[in-house]
CSV table of C-alpha atoms in Angstrom, one decimal:
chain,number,residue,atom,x,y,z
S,272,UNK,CA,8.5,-2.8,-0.9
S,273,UNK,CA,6.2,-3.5,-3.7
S,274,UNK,CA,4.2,-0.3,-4.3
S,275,UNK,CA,1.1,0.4,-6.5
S,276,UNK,CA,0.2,3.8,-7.5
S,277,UNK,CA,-2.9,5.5,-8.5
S,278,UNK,CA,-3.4,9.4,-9.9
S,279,UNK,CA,-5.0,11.2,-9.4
S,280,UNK,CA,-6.8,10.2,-6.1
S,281,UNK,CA,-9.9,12.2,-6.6
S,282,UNK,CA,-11.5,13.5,-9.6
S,283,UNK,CA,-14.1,16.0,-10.7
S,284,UNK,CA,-15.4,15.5,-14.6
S,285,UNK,CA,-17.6,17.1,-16.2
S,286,UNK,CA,-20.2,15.0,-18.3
S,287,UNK,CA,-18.8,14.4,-21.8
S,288,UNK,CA,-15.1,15.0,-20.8
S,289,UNK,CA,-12.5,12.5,-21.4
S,290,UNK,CA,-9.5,11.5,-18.6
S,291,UNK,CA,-7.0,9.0,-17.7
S,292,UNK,CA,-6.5,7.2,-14.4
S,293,UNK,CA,-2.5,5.9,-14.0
S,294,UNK,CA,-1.6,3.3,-12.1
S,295,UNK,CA,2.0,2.4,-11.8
S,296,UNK,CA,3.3,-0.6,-9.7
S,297,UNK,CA,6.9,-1.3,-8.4
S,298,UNK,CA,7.6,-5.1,-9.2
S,299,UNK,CA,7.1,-7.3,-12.5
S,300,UNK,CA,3.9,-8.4,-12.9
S,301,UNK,CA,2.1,-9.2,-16.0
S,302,UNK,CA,-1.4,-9.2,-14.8
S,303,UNK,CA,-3.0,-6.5,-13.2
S,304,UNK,CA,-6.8,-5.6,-12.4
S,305,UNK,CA,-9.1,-2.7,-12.5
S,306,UNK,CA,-12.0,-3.3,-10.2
S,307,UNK,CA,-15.0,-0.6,-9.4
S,308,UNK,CA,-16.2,0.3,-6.3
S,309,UNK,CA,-19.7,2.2,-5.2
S,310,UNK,CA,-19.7,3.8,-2.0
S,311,UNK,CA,-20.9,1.2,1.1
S,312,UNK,CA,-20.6,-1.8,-1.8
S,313,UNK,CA,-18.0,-4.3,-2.8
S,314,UNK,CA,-15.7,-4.1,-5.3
S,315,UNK,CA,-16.9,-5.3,-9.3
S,316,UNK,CA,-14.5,-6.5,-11.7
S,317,UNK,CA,-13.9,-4.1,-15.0
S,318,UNK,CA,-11.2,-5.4,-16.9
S,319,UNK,CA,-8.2,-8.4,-16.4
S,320,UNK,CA,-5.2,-7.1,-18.0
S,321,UNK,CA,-2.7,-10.4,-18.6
S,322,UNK,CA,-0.1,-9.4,-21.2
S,323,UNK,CA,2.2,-6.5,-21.8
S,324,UNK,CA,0.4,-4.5,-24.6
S,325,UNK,CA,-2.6,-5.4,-24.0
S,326,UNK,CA,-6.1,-3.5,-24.3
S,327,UNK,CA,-9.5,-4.2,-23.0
S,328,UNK,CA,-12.6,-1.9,-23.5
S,329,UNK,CA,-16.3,-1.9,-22.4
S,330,UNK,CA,-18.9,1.2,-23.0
S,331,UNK,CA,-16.6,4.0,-22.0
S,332,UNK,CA,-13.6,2.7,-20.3
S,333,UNK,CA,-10.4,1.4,-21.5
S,334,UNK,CA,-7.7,-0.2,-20.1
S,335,UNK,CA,-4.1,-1.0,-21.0
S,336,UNK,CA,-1.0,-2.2,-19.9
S,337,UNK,CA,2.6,-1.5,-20.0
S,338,UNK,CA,4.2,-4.0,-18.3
S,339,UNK,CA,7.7,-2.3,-19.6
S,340,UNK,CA,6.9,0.6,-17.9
S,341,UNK,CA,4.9,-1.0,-15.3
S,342,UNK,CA,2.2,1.0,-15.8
S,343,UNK,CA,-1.9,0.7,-16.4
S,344,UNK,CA,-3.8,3.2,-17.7
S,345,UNK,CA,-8.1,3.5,-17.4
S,346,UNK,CA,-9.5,5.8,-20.0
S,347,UNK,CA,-12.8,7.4,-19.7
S,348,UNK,CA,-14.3,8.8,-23.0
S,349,UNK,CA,-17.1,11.0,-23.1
S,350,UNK,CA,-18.0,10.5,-19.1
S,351,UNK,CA,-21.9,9.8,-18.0
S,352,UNK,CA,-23.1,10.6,-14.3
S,353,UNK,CA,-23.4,6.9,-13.6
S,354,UNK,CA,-19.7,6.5,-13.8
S,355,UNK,CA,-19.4,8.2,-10.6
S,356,UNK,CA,-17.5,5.4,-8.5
S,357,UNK,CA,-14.0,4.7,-6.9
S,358,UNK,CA,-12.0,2.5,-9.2
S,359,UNK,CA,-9.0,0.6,-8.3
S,360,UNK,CA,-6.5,-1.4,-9.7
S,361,UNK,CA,-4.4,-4.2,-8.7
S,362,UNK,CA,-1.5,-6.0,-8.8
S,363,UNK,CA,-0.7,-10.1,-8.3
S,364,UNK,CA,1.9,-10.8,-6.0
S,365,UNK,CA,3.5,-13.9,-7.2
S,366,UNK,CA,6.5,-12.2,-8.8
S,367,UNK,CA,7.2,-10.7,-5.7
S,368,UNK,CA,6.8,-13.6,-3.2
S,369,UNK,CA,3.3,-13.9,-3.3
S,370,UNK,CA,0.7,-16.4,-4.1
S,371,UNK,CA,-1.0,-16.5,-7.3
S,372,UNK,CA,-4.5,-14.4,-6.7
S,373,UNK,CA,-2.9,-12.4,-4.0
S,374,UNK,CA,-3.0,-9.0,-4.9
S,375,UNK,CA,-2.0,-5.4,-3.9
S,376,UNK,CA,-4.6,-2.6,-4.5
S,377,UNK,CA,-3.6,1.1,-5.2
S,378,UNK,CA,-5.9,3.6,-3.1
S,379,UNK,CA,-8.1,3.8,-5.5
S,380,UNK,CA,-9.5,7.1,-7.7
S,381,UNK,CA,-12.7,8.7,-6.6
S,382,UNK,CA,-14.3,10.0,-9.8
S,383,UNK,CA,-17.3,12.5,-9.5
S,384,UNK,CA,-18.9,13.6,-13.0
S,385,UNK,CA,-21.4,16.2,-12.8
S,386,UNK,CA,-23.4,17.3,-15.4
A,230,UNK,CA,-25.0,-18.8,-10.4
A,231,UNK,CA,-24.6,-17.8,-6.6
A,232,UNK,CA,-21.4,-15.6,-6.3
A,233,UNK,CA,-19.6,-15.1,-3.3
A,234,UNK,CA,-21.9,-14.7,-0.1
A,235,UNK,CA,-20.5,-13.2,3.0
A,236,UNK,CA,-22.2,-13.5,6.4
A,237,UNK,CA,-22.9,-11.5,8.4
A,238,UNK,CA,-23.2,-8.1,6.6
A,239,UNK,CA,-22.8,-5.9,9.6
A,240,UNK,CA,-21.9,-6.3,12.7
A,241,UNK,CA,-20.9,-4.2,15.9
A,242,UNK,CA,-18.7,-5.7,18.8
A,243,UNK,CA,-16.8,-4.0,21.7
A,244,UNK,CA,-13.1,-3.7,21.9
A,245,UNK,CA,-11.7,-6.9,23.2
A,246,UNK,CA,-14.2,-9.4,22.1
A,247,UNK,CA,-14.0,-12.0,19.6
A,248,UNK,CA,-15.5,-12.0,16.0
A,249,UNK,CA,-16.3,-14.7,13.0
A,250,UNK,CA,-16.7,-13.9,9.5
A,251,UNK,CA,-17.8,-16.5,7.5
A,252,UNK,CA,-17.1,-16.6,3.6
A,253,UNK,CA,-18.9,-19.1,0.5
A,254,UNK,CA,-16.8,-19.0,-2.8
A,255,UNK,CA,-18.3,-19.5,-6.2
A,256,UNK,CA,-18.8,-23.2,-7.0
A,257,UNK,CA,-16.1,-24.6,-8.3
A,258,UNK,CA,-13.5,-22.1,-6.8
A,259,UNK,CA,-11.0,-23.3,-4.5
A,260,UNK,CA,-8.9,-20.2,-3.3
A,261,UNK,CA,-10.6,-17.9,-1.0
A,262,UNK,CA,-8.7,-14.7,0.3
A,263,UNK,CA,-9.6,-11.9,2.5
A,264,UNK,CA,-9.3,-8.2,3.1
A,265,UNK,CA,-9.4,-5.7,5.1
A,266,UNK,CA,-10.9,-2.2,3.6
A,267,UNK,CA,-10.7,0.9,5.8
A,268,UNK,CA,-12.4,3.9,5.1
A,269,UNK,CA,-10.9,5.8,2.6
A,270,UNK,CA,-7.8,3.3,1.7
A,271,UNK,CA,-7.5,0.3,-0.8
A,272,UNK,CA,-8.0,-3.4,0.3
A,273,UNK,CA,-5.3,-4.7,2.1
A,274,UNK,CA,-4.1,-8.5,1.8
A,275,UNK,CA,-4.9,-10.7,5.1
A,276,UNK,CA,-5.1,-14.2,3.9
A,277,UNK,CA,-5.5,-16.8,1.0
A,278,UNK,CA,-6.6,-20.5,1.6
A,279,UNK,CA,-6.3,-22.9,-1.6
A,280,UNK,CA,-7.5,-26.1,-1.2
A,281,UNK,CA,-7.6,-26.0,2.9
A,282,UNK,CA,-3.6,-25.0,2.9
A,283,UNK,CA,-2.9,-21.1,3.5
A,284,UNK,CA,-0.9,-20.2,0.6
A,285,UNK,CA,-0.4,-16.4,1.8
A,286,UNK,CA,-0.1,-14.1,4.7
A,287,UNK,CA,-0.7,-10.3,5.0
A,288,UNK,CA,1.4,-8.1,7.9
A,289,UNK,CA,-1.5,-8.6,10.3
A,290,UNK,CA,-1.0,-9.4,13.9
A,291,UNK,CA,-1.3,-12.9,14.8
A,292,UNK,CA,-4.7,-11.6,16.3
A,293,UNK,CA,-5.9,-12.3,12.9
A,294,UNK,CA,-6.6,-16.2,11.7
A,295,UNK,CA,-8.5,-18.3,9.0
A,296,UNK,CA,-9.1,-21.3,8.2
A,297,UNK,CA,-11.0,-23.6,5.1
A,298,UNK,CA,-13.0,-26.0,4.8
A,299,UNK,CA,-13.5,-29.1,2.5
A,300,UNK,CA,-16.3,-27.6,0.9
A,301,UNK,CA,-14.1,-24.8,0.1
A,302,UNK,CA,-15.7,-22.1,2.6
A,303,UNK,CA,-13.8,-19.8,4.8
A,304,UNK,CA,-13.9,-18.1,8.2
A,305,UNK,CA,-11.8,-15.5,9.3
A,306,UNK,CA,-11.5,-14.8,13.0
A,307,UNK,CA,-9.8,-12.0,15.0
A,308,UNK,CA,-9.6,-11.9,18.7
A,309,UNK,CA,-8.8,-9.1,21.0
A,310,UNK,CA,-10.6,-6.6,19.0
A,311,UNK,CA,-9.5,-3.3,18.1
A,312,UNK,CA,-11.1,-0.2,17.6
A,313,UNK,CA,-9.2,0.1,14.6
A,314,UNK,CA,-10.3,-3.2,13.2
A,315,UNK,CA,-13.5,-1.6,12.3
A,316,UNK,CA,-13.2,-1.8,8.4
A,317,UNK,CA,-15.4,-3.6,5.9
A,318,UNK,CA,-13.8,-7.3,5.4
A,319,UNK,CA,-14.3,-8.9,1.9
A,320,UNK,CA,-13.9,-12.3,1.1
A,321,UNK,CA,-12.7,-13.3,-2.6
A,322,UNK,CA,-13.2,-16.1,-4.9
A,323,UNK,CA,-10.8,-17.4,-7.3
A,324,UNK,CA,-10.8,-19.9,-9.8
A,325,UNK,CA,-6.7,-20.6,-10.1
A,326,UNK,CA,-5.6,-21.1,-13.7
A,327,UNK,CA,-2.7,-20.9,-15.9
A,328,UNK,CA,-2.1,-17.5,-16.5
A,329,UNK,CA,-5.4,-16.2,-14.9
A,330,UNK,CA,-6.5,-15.5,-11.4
A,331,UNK,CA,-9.8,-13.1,-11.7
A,332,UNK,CA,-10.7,-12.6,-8.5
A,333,UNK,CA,-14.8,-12.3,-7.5
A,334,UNK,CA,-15.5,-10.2,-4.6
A,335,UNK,CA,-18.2,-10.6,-2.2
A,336,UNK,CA,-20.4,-8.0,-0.9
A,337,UNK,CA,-18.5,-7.7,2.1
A,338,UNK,CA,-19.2,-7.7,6.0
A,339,UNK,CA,-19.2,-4.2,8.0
A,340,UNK,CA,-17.5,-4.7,11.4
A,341,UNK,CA,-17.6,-1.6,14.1
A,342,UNK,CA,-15.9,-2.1,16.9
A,343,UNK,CA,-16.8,0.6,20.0
């Protein structure tokens, strides 16, 4: 069963902290996505990861990829208030019978950053 | 540039009855897919249409159907409703490329079912 794991779940940051969400997925894949999610909204695209090694960054979140380890990584550096959202990433399912654009979503990581 | 628009944004039906959600992908995009969100939990895969063939299938119940259009929009239709079908549904757009498939999410439509 092709799995894709987020940790933590939740998390409480302090403002200025840094922290790293994991994501790990159970099937070969070499493109995997980190979206962002406000409570009652949809879901925004952050970053589009499509090659083992690589790294994208924007204000105070980077992402990598490990696609050796299967394994994503979303670093938050010197957290802000407005940064308080539920981010998830996913996986495309055409290594694993799937379709090209279909994709498998971890449950996600509430963050919380209070001041 | 209109993104993906979603219609309707909420809606409330009562167990049994049919509903229609009806999804417009970014120009140019010819694979739509849809999602179920319950609260709490991750999107889950229901369908994806490319060019008016479905090219995917979540475990959903047959219950659950969709369909495209030549202009490339999407409806999504579930019958015998569920209470727990209440979930927020979101359509996606995708332009499929070589070696990229960024999905663009619409803003999704609320269904309660009582």
């Amino acid at each position: 069963e092709l799995k894709v794991e987020q940790n933590p779940l939740f998390l409480s940051m302090q403002e200025g902290k840094n922290y790293t969400i994991y994501c790990n997925y159970s099937t070969t894949s070499d493109r995997l996505y980190w979206y962002r999610q406000d409570p009652g909204k949809s879901l925004e695209s952050l970053f589009v990861l499509l090659s083992n090694g690589a790294v994208k960054q924007e204000g105070r979140l980077m992402a990598s990829l490990d696609t050796k380890a299967r394994l994503s990584t979303l670093h938050i550096t010197a957290a802000v208030h407005d940064l308080s959202a539920t981010y998830f990433c996913a996986v495309d399912m055409e290594n694993y019978g799937g379709s090209q654009g279909n994709l498998i979503f971890g449950k996600g990581t509430k963050l919380s950053v209070k001041p | 540039d209109a993104g993906v628009t979603q219609s309707p944004t909420h809606l409330i039906k009562t167990r049994g009855q049919h509903v229609t959600l009806r999804c417009s992908p970014i120009s140019g995009h010819k694979s739509v897919s849809w999602y179920q969100q319950v609260l709490g939990q991750g999107p889950q895969f229901i369908f994806q249409y490319y060019e008016k063939e479905e090219r995917g299938r979540g475990n959903f119940p047959d219950r659950f159907s969709a369909r495209q259009f030549p202009n490339y929009s999407s409806e999504l239709n579930v019958n015998a409703l569920l209470l727990g079908d209440s979930a927020l549904y979101l359509c996606a757009s995708s332009l499929i490329a070589r070696g990229l498939t960024e999905a663009f999410f619409g803003q999704g439509t609320r269904l309660t079912v009582v």
